[in-house]
Amino acid sequence: MELRPDRFEAQLAREPLRPVYLIAGGEPLLVQECADAVRAKAREEGYGEREVFDAEGGFDWNTLTQGLGSLSLFATRRLFDLRLPGGKPGKEGSEVLREYCAHPPPDTVLLITCQDWSRQHAGKWSEAIAATGHFVPVWPLKPHELPEWLLRRLRQRGLQAAPEAIDVLVERVEGNLLAAAQEIDKLALLHPGANLDAEAMARAVADSARFDVFRLMDATLAGEPARVVRMLHVLRAEGEQVPALMGWVAGELQRIAGFAAVQDAGGNVAAAMKDARLWDSRQAAYRRAMQRHAAARWEHFVAECGRIDRMAKGREKGDPWLALERLLVAVAEPKARGLVA
């Protein structure tokens, strides 16, 4: 069965655990919370042993097959936690997962989480999971869906809020679900059972939408050019300086250019990302960004960073803020336009 994240926990509460769950999407908070709900349910039902597998580049699917087929010396019920960051098990992995779904062993639950998902990731393996267990695709919230998500989460924490208060919270968290969750948890701790109006919300909630270079690059890699422009304008108004931004900007673009070069040469991008010790959520952001541009284009972006840095230090003519805006918008857009000096 395919379920939305907001309906998943209710479904989980009303039935015994199914043999397999697939939770996949680019919203790390929602993926983590749905997966945590399965793990908590497993503990309640006596699944006393948990094994974790990271299915990245070079993963030997036989290790999972052998684990699923072996008898446990310590527990009669086992949870297998399979991390599949890119959302693509490949031919061998697909066959392993389909075989598991066709003949799931008793007292065993397989939980699969992916940090990247699109319609192109789906296949017979995910269809088999949906038929045998539950598939929870976690799509990014659309702007009009965020207020309802915030209101539902406030109610779960015993809080009420007027529509105007929700508007304040939407503005402050700037679409960042993790920041929103943290703010709501803080509200529940400091104002238990409160019914918040706009003024009370504004006083209580920290400005989680304060822009910094880390979130600027998140918006850039996510392909949100309008948001990038707005963030740059706020950073400039707050007195930020271009040289202070360029270290992180250049570092991110250099890393992606390196991965794009590996991909262009037919190498193992997953292994390269693992060697770089990237978080799963960061890997997903890099992969989505890499789909927008060829390797040569990423090298051009890196070279442009050097030119902007020289502008900012007075070694080359030009407006460094304008040049940085043009660069990041080009990175964010699906098809990069020429960069104008």
mmCIF file of C-alpha atoms in Angstrom:
data_model
loop_
_atom_site.group_PDB
_atom_site.id
_atom_site.type_symbol
_atom_site.label_atom_id
_atom_site.label_comp_id
_atom_site.label_asym_id
_atom_site.label_seq_id
_atom_site.Cartn_x
_atom_site.Cartn_y
_atom_site.Cartn_z
ATOM 1 C CA MET A 1 0.000 0.000 0.000
ATOM 2 C CA GLU A 2 1.200 3.513 -0.787
ATOM 3 C CA LEU A 3 0.639 5.999 2.036
ATOM 4 C CA ARG A 4 1.226 9.687 2.630
ATOM 5 C CA PRO A 5 3.511 10.523 5.583
ATOM 6 C CA ASP A 6 0.701 12.265 7.489
ATOM 7 C CA ARG A 7 -1.389 9.074 7.375
ATOM 8 C CA PHE A 8 1.393 6.587 7.918
ATOM 9 C CA GLU A 9 1.649 6.642 11.722
ATOM 10 C CA ALA A 10 -2.109 6.185 12.138
ATOM 11 C CA GLN A 11 -1.999 3.178 9.799
ATOM 12 C CA LEU A 12 1.028 1.807 11.651
ATOM 13 C CA ALA A 13 -0.800 2.037 14.987
ATOM 14 C CA ARG A 14 -3.824 0.038 13.872
ATOM 15 C CA GLU A 15 -2.108 -3.061 12.454
ATOM 16 C CA PRO A 16 0.762 -5.481 13.159
ATOM 17 C CA LEU A 17 4.061 -4.745 11.452
ATOM 18 C CA ARG A 18 4.232 -5.706 7.812
ATOM 19 C CA PRO A 19 7.256 -7.533 6.332
ATOM 20 C CA VAL A 20 8.649 -4.512 4.486
ATOM 21 C CA TYR A 21 8.538 -0.705 4.460
ATOM 22 C CA LEU A 22 9.995 1.737 1.939
ATOM 23 C CA ILE A 23 10.246 5.375 3.086
ATOM 24 C CA ALA A 24 11.794 7.609 0.457
ATOM 25 C CA GLY A 25 12.114 11.316 -0.259
ATOM 26 C CA GLY A 26 14.127 14.494 -0.016
ATOM 27 C CA GLU A 27 12.676 15.814 3.269
ATOM 28 C CA PRO A 28 15.090 14.327 5.847
ATOM 29 C CA LEU A 29 12.915 15.204 8.848
ATOM 30 C CA LEU A 30 9.823 13.420 7.489
ATOM 31 C CA VAL A 31 11.810 10.381 6.309
ATOM 32 C CA GLN A 32 13.489 10.111 9.711
ATOM 33 C CA GLU A 33 10.259 10.460 11.685
ATOM 34 C CA CYS A 34 8.408 7.851 9.614
ATOM 35 C CA ALA A 35 11.348 5.454 9.933
ATOM 36 C CA ASP A 36 11.580 6.125 13.679
ATOM 37 C CA ALA A 37 7.888 5.233 13.974
ATOM 38 C CA VAL A 38 8.585 1.820 12.415
ATOM 39 C CA ARG A 39 11.564 1.267 14.733
ATOM 40 C CA ALA A 40 9.464 2.200 17.786
ATOM 41 C CA LYS A 41 6.675 -0.133 16.691
ATOM 42 C CA ALA A 42 9.225 -2.916 16.223
ATOM 43 C CA ARG A 43 10.479 -2.464 19.789
ATOM 44 C CA GLU A 44 6.903 -2.584 21.071
ATOM 45 C CA GLU A 45 6.262 -5.836 19.214
ATOM 46 C CA GLY A 46 9.403 -7.507 20.547
ATOM 47 C CA TYR A 47 11.792 -7.144 17.628
ATOM 48 C CA GLY A 48 14.840 -7.275 19.845
ATOM 49 C CA GLU A 49 17.576 -7.341 17.217
ATOM 50 C CA ARG A 50 18.350 -4.679 14.607
ATOM 51 C CA GLU A 51 20.901 -4.860 11.814
ATOM 52 C CA VAL A 52 21.885 -1.816 9.730
ATOM 53 C CA PHE A 53 23.076 -2.026 6.107
ATOM 54 C CA ASP A 54 24.384 0.922 4.059
ATOM 55 C CA ALA A 55 23.670 0.107 0.393
ATOM 56 C CA GLU A 56 26.007 2.557 -1.304
ATOM 57 C CA GLY A 57 28.514 2.080 -4.119
ATOM 58 C CA GLY A 58 29.991 -1.408 -4.149
ATOM 59 C CA PHE A 59 27.436 -2.797 -1.677
ATOM 60 C CA ASP A 60 27.371 -6.600 -1.664
ATOM 61 C CA TRP A 61 23.689 -7.546 -1.718
ATOM 62 C CA ASN A 62 24.632 -11.073 -0.651
ATOM 63 C CA THR A 63 25.311 -9.728 2.837
ATOM 64 C CA LEU A 64 21.675 -8.650 3.120
ATOM 65 C CA THR A 65 20.420 -11.914 1.625
ATOM 66 C CA GLN A 66 22.519 -13.952 4.034
ATOM 67 C CA GLY A 67 21.410 -11.846 6.976
ATOM 68 C CA LEU A 68 17.748 -12.217 6.085
ATOM 69 C CA GLY A 69 18.148 -15.956 5.657
ATOM 70 C CA SER A 70 20.177 -16.644 8.797
ATOM 71 C CA LEU A 71 18.809 -17.652 12.168
ATOM 72 C CA SER A 72 19.344 -15.292 15.072
ATOM 73 C CA LEU A 73 21.051 -16.508 18.228
ATOM 74 C CA PHE A 74 19.798 -13.565 20.268
ATOM 75 C CA ALA A 75 16.225 -12.715 19.220
ATOM 76 C CA THR A 76 13.329 -14.423 17.529
ATOM 77 C CA ARG A 77 12.217 -11.207 15.826
ATOM 78 C CA ARG A 78 14.579 -9.010 13.802
ATOM 79 C CA LEU A 79 14.490 -5.628 12.103
ATOM 80 C CA PHE A 80 16.755 -5.081 9.103
ATOM 81 C CA ASP A 81 17.453 -1.375 8.534
ATOM 82 C CA LEU A 82 18.578 -0.821 4.924
ATOM 83 C CA ARG A 83 19.887 2.665 4.004
ATOM 84 C CA LEU A 84 19.637 3.252 0.243
ATOM 85 C CA PRO A 85 20.590 6.960 -0.117
ATOM 86 C CA GLY A 86 20.258 7.309 -3.888
ATOM 87 C CA GLY A 87 16.988 5.379 -4.088
ATOM 88 C CA LYS A 88 18.231 2.986 -6.801
ATOM 89 C CA PRO A 89 19.091 -0.604 -5.810
ATOM 90 C CA GLY A 90 20.297 -1.548 -9.287
ATOM 91 C CA LYS A 91 19.491 -4.813 -11.044
ATOM 92 C CA GLU A 92 20.932 -7.109 -8.362
ATOM 93 C CA GLY A 93 19.370 -5.176 -5.494
ATOM 94 C CA SER A 94 16.001 -5.047 -7.254
ATOM 95 C CA GLU A 95 16.000 -8.833 -7.622
ATOM 96 C CA VAL A 96 16.954 -9.308 -3.962
ATOM 97 C CA LEU A 97 14.150 -7.020 -2.795
ATOM 98 C CA ARG A 98 11.563 -8.601 -5.103
ATOM 99 C CA GLU A 99 12.540 -12.081 -3.913
ATOM 100 C CA TYR A 100 12.223 -10.963 -0.294
ATOM 101 C CA CYS A 101 8.746 -9.532 -0.954
ATOM 102 C CA ALA A 102 7.671 -12.737 -2.715
ATOM 103 C CA HIS A 103 8.799 -14.915 0.202
ATOM 104 C CA PRO A 104 9.249 -12.800 3.353
ATOM 105 C CA PRO A 105 10.700 -14.847 6.221
ATOM 106 C CA PRO A 106 8.684 -14.985 9.443
ATOM 107 C CA ASP A 107 9.388 -12.627 12.349
ATOM 108 C CA THR A 108 11.407 -10.317 10.090
ATOM 109 C CA VAL A 109 10.841 -6.691 9.065
ATOM 110 C CA LEU A 110 12.854 -4.932 6.370
ATOM 111 C CA LEU A 111 12.888 -1.123 6.632
ATOM 112 C CA ILE A 112 14.309 0.697 3.594
ATOM 113 C CA THR A 113 14.995 4.441 3.687
ATOM 114 C CA CYS A 114 16.080 6.629 0.765
ATOM 115 C CA GLN A 115 17.110 10.288 0.824
ATOM 116 C CA ASP A 116 16.348 10.814 -2.863
ATOM 117 C CA TRP A 117 13.185 9.909 -4.742
ATOM 118 C CA SER A 118 11.356 10.738 -7.957
ATOM 119 C CA ARG A 119 8.983 8.956 -10.323
ATOM 120 C CA GLN A 120 12.035 7.651 -12.199
ATOM 121 C CA HIS A 121 13.249 5.773 -9.111
ATOM 122 C CA ALA A 122 10.158 3.562 -9.008
ATOM 123 C CA GLY A 123 10.155 0.113 -10.557
ATOM 124 C CA LYS A 124 9.011 -3.450 -10.046
ATOM 125 C CA TRP A 125 10.961 -3.601 -6.786
ATOM 126 C CA SER A 126 9.049 -0.663 -5.248
ATOM 127 C CA GLU A 127 5.766 -2.053 -6.609
ATOM 128 C CA ALA A 128 6.534 -5.356 -4.882
ATOM 129 C CA ILE A 129 7.175 -3.509 -1.622
ATOM 130 C CA ALA A 130 3.884 -1.602 -1.907
ATOM 131 C CA ALA A 131 2.043 -4.889 -2.497
ATOM 132 C CA THR A 132 3.675 -6.709 0.430
ATOM 133 C CA GLY A 133 4.114 -3.875 2.894
ATOM 134 C CA HIS A 134 3.925 -0.084 2.804
ATOM 135 C CA PHE A 135 5.562 2.466 0.538
ATOM 136 C CA VAL A 136 5.722 6.029 1.907
ATOM 137 C CA PRO A 137 6.894 8.548 -0.728
ATOM 138 C CA VAL A 138 7.945 11.765 1.007
ATOM 139 C CA TRP A 139 7.516 14.650 -1.425
ATOM 140 C CA PRO A 140 8.739 18.156 -0.496
ATOM 141 C CA LEU A 141 5.927 20.240 0.943
ATOM 142 C CA LYS A 142 4.490 22.804 -1.438
ATOM 143 C CA PRO A 143 4.227 26.365 -0.067
ATOM 144 C CA HIS A 144 0.445 26.123 0.311
ATOM 145 C CA GLU A 145 0.807 22.856 2.276
ATOM 146 C CA LEU A 146 3.167 24.251 4.910
ATOM 147 C CA PRO A 147 0.544 26.116 7.028
ATOM 148 C CA GLU A 148 -1.547 22.970 7.452
ATOM 149 C CA TRP A 149 1.565 20.939 8.318
ATOM 150 C CA LEU A 150 2.555 23.487 10.956
ATOM 151 C CA LEU A 151 -0.950 23.599 12.433
ATOM 152 C CA ARG A 152 -1.126 19.803 12.627
ATOM 153 C CA ARG A 153 2.258 19.625 14.332
ATOM 154 C CA LEU A 154 1.292 22.342 16.833
ATOM 155 C CA ARG A 155 -1.843 20.386 17.729
ATOM 156 C CA GLN A 156 0.216 17.213 18.190
ATOM 157 C CA ARG A 157 2.258 19.146 20.761
ATOM 158 C CA GLY A 158 -0.869 20.389 22.562
ATOM 159 C CA LEU A 159 -0.798 23.920 21.112
ATOM 160 C CA GLN A 160 -3.320 26.055 19.242
ATOM 161 C CA ALA A 161 -2.574 28.968 16.933
ATOM 162 C CA ALA A 162 -4.619 31.567 15.086
ATOM 163 C CA PRO A 163 -4.246 31.724 11.280
ATOM 164 C CA GLU A 164 -2.281 34.976 11.657
ATOM 165 C CA ALA A 165 0.096 33.224 14.067
ATOM 166 C CA ILE A 166 0.620 30.437 11.541
ATOM 167 C CA ASP A 167 1.510 33.092 8.950
ATOM 168 C CA VAL A 168 4.177 34.435 11.304
ATOM 169 C CA LEU A 169 5.623 30.961 11.783
ATOM 170 C CA VAL A 170 5.624 30.309 8.023
ATOM 171 C CA GLU A 171 7.578 33.515 7.461
ATOM 172 C CA ARG A 172 10.069 32.800 10.217
ATOM 173 C CA VAL A 173 10.958 29.184 9.336
ATOM 174 C CA GLU A 174 11.275 29.887 5.582
ATOM 175 C CA GLY A 175 10.197 26.386 4.529
ATOM 176 C CA ASN A 176 12.788 24.659 6.738
ATOM 177 C CA LEU A 177 10.892 21.767 8.333
ATOM 178 C CA LEU A 178 13.668 20.929 10.784
ATOM 179 C CA ALA A 179 13.745 24.540 12.014
ATOM 180 C CA ALA A 180 9.943 24.512 12.235
ATOM 181 C CA ALA A 181 9.949 21.301 14.276
ATOM 182 C CA GLN A 182 12.549 22.714 16.657
ATOM 183 C CA GLU A 183 10.578 25.934 17.128
ATOM 184 C CA ILE A 184 7.356 24.063 17.815
ATOM 185 C CA ASP A 185 9.074 21.788 20.339
ATOM 186 C CA LYS A 186 10.425 24.886 22.074
ATOM 187 C CA LEU A 187 6.965 26.475 22.106
ATOM 188 C CA ALA A 188 5.488 23.329 23.661
ATOM 189 C CA LEU A 189 8.152 23.398 26.376
ATOM 190 C CA LEU A 190 7.931 27.105 27.202
ATOM 191 C CA HIS A 191 4.177 27.649 26.627
ATOM 192 C CA PRO A 192 2.428 24.304 27.246
ATOM 193 C CA GLY A 193 -1.195 24.255 26.129
ATOM 194 C CA ALA A 194 -1.027 27.840 24.815
ATOM 195 C CA ASN A 195 -3.356 29.344 22.213
ATOM 196 C CA LEU A 196 -1.036 31.676 20.333
ATOM 197 C CA ASP A 197 -2.001 34.801 18.424
ATOM 198 C CA ALA A 198 0.272 36.573 15.930
ATOM 199 C CA GLU A 199 1.878 38.830 18.535
ATOM 200 C CA ALA A 200 2.610 35.965 20.932
ATOM 201 C CA MET A 201 4.033 33.869 18.100
ATOM 202 C CA ALA A 202 6.305 36.690 16.964
ATOM 203 C CA ARG A 203 7.647 37.107 20.500
ATOM 204 C CA ALA A 204 8.117 33.408 21.099
ATOM 205 C CA VAL A 205 9.678 32.209 17.875
ATOM 206 C CA ALA A 206 13.311 32.900 17.072
ATOM 207 C CA ASP A 207 14.050 34.168 13.589
ATOM 208 C CA SER A 208 14.886 30.826 12.027
ATOM 209 C CA ALA A 209 14.756 32.429 8.595
ATOM 210 C CA ARG A 210 17.939 34.411 9.214
ATOM 211 C CA PHE A 211 19.918 33.770 6.086
ATOM 212 C CA ASP A 212 23.471 32.478 6.146
ATOM 213 C CA VAL A 213 25.830 31.081 3.566
ATOM 214 C CA PHE A 214 24.971 27.472 4.419
ATOM 215 C CA ARG A 215 21.276 27.944 3.677
ATOM 216 C CA LEU A 216 22.149 30.082 0.672
ATOM 217 C CA MET A 217 23.945 27.102 -0.857
ATOM 218 C CA ASP A 218 21.099 24.773 0.130
ATOM 219 C CA ALA A 219 18.711 26.944 -1.898
ATOM 220 C CA THR A 220 21.199 27.091 -4.773
ATOM 221 C CA LEU A 221 21.622 23.311 -4.941
ATOM 222 C CA ALA A 222 17.872 22.810 -4.580
ATOM 223 C CA GLY A 223 17.310 24.849 -7.755
ATOM 224 C CA GLU A 224 15.482 27.852 -6.224
ATOM 225 C CA PRO A 225 16.870 30.926 -8.045
ATOM 226 C CA ALA A 226 14.264 33.403 -6.759
ATOM 227 C CA ARG A 227 14.994 32.415 -3.170
ATOM 228 C CA VAL A 228 18.736 32.671 -3.829
ATOM 229 C CA VAL A 229 18.345 36.277 -5.013
ATOM 230 C CA ARG A 230 16.274 37.189 -1.952
ATOM 231 C CA MET A 231 18.780 35.574 0.411
ATOM 232 C CA LEU A 232 21.692 37.445 -1.164
ATOM 233 C CA HIS A 233 19.860 40.748 -0.791
ATOM 234 C CA VAL A 234 19.215 40.043 2.899
ATOM 235 C CA LEU A 235 22.815 38.985 3.519
ATOM 236 C CA ARG A 236 24.068 42.170 1.876
ATOM 237 C CA ALA A 237 21.645 44.298 3.916
ATOM 238 C CA GLU A 238 22.862 42.595 7.117
ATOM 239 C CA GLY A 239 26.410 43.752 6.344
ATOM 240 C CA GLU A 240 27.813 40.435 5.153
ATOM 241 C CA GLN A 241 30.885 40.625 2.880
ATOM 242 C CA VAL A 242 31.444 38.642 -0.309
ATOM 243 C CA PRO A 243 34.895 37.281 0.740
ATOM 244 C CA ALA A 244 33.299 35.767 3.848
ATOM 245 C CA LEU A 245 30.796 33.902 1.659
ATOM 246 C CA MET A 246 33.143 32.695 -1.047
ATOM 247 C CA GLY A 247 34.991 30.086 1.018
ATOM 248 C CA TRP A 248 31.874 27.955 1.467
ATOM 249 C CA VAL A 249 30.447 28.721 -1.989
ATOM 250 C CA ALA A 250 33.676 27.769 -3.741
ATOM 251 C CA GLY A 251 34.155 24.696 -1.560
ATOM 252 C CA GLU A 252 30.677 23.360 -2.356
ATOM 253 C CA LEU A 253 31.048 23.965 -6.085
ATOM 254 C CA GLN A 254 34.513 22.371 -6.129
ATOM 255 C CA ARG A 255 33.169 19.250 -4.423
ATOM 256 C CA ILE A 256 30.306 18.920 -6.874
ATOM 257 C CA ALA A 257 32.635 19.566 -9.829
ATOM 258 C CA GLY A 258 34.819 16.729 -8.575
ATOM 259 C CA PHE A 259 31.869 14.328 -8.307
ATOM 260 C CA ALA A 260 30.605 15.421 -11.734
ATOM 261 C CA ALA A 261 34.029 14.639 -13.197
ATOM 262 C CA VAL A 262 33.934 11.162 -11.631
ATOM 263 C CA GLN A 263 30.461 10.614 -13.066
ATOM 264 C CA ASP A 264 31.533 11.897 -16.495
ATOM 265 C CA ALA A 265 34.420 9.418 -16.526
ATOM 266 C CA GLY A 266 32.102 6.525 -15.653
ATOM 267 C CA GLY A 267 33.416 6.220 -12.103
ATOM 268 C CA ASN A 268 31.632 5.320 -8.870
ATOM 269 C CA VAL A 269 30.075 8.541 -7.597
ATOM 270 C CA ALA A 270 28.577 6.847 -4.523
ATOM 271 C CA ALA A 271 32.020 5.623 -3.469
ATOM 272 C CA ALA A 272 33.514 9.078 -4.038
ATOM 273 C CA MET A 273 30.811 10.653 -1.877
ATOM 274 C CA LYS A 274 31.341 8.046 0.805
ATOM 275 C CA ASP A 275 35.091 8.724 0.790
ATOM 276 C CA ALA A 276 34.265 12.426 1.233
ATOM 277 C CA ARG A 277 32.143 11.473 4.284
ATOM 278 C CA LEU A 278 29.063 13.293 3.042
ATOM 279 C CA TRP A 279 25.811 12.956 4.986
ATOM 280 C CA ASP A 280 23.069 11.076 3.157
ATOM 281 C CA SER A 281 20.903 14.205 2.892
ATOM 282 C CA ARG A 282 23.845 16.143 1.429
ATOM 283 C CA GLN A 283 24.476 13.404 -1.120
ATOM 284 C CA ALA A 284 20.888 13.694 -2.321
ATOM 285 C CA ALA A 285 21.233 17.473 -2.728
ATOM 286 C CA TYR A 286 24.460 17.051 -4.694
ATOM 287 C CA ARG A 287 22.951 14.407 -6.966
ATOM 288 C CA ARG A 288 19.936 16.556 -7.804
ATOM 289 C CA ALA A 289 22.176 19.521 -8.574
ATOM 290 C CA MET A 290 24.475 17.390 -10.766
ATOM 291 C CA GLN A 291 21.527 16.452 -12.949
ATOM 292 C CA ARG A 292 21.173 20.086 -14.047
ATOM 293 C CA HIS A 293 24.638 20.630 -15.544
ATOM 294 C CA ALA A 294 27.425 18.801 -17.355
ATOM 295 C CA ALA A 295 30.834 18.306 -15.736
ATOM 296 C CA ALA A 296 32.418 21.050 -17.873
ATOM 297 C CA ARG A 297 29.804 23.505 -16.672
ATOM 298 C CA TRP A 298 30.636 22.767 -13.027
ATOM 299 C CA GLU A 299 34.304 23.473 -13.767
ATOM 300 C CA HIS A 300 33.228 26.807 -15.248
ATOM 301 C CA PHE A 301 31.330 27.625 -12.063
ATOM 302 C CA VAL A 302 34.447 26.912 -9.974
ATOM 303 C CA ALA A 303 36.551 29.160 -12.208
ATOM 304 C CA GLU A 304 33.963 31.920 -11.813
ATOM 305 C CA CYS A 305 34.410 31.740 -8.032
ATOM 306 C CA GLY A 306 38.022 32.772 -8.454
ATOM 307 C CA ARG A 307 37.017 35.751 -10.575
ATOM 308 C CA ILE A 308 34.424 36.883 -8.019
ATOM 309 C CA ASP A 309 36.961 36.572 -5.205
ATOM 310 C CA ARG A 310 39.367 38.791 -7.119
ATOM 311 C CA MET A 311 36.581 41.358 -7.635
ATOM 312 C CA ALA A 312 35.781 41.341 -3.920
ATOM 313 C CA LYS A 313 39.449 41.991 -3.091
ATOM 314 C CA GLY A 314 39.815 44.801 -5.647
ATOM 315 C CA ARG A 315 42.074 42.826 -7.965
ATOM 316 C CA GLU A 316 39.585 42.808 -10.839
ATOM 317 C CA LYS A 317 36.947 45.259 -11.989
ATOM 318 C CA GLY A 318 33.284 44.480 -11.441
ATOM 319 C CA ASP A 319 30.530 44.275 -8.820
ATOM 320 C CA PRO A 320 31.201 41.119 -6.749
ATOM 321 C CA TRP A 321 27.637 41.001 -5.379
ATOM 322 C CA LEU A 322 26.146 41.098 -8.883
ATOM 323 C CA ALA A 323 28.636 38.526 -10.138
ATOM 324 C CA LEU A 324 27.881 36.213 -7.193
ATOM 325 C CA GLU A 325 24.154 36.547 -7.811
ATOM 326 C CA ARG A 326 24.590 35.666 -11.482
ATOM 327 C CA LEU A 327 26.740 32.672 -10.604
ATOM 328 C CA LEU A 328 24.374 31.189 -8.041
ATOM 329 C CA VAL A 329 21.298 31.792 -10.188
ATOM 330 C CA ALA A 330 23.076 30.016 -13.061
ATOM 331 C CA VAL A 331 23.830 27.065 -10.762
ATOM 332 C CA ALA A 332 20.240 26.976 -9.515
ATOM 333 C CA GLU A 333 18.547 27.195 -12.900
ATOM 334 C CA PRO A 334 17.732 23.931 -14.701
ATOM 335 C CA LYS A 335 19.687 25.038 -17.772
ATOM 336 C CA ALA A 336 22.509 27.425 -17.029
ATOM 337 C CA ARG A 337 22.691 30.594 -19.039
ATOM 338 C CA GLY A 338 25.930 32.299 -19.928
ATOM 339 C CA LEU A 339 27.599 34.160 -17.078
ATOM 340 C CA VAL A 340 28.038 37.836 -17.874
ATOM 341 C CA ALA A 341 31.053 39.682 -16.514
#
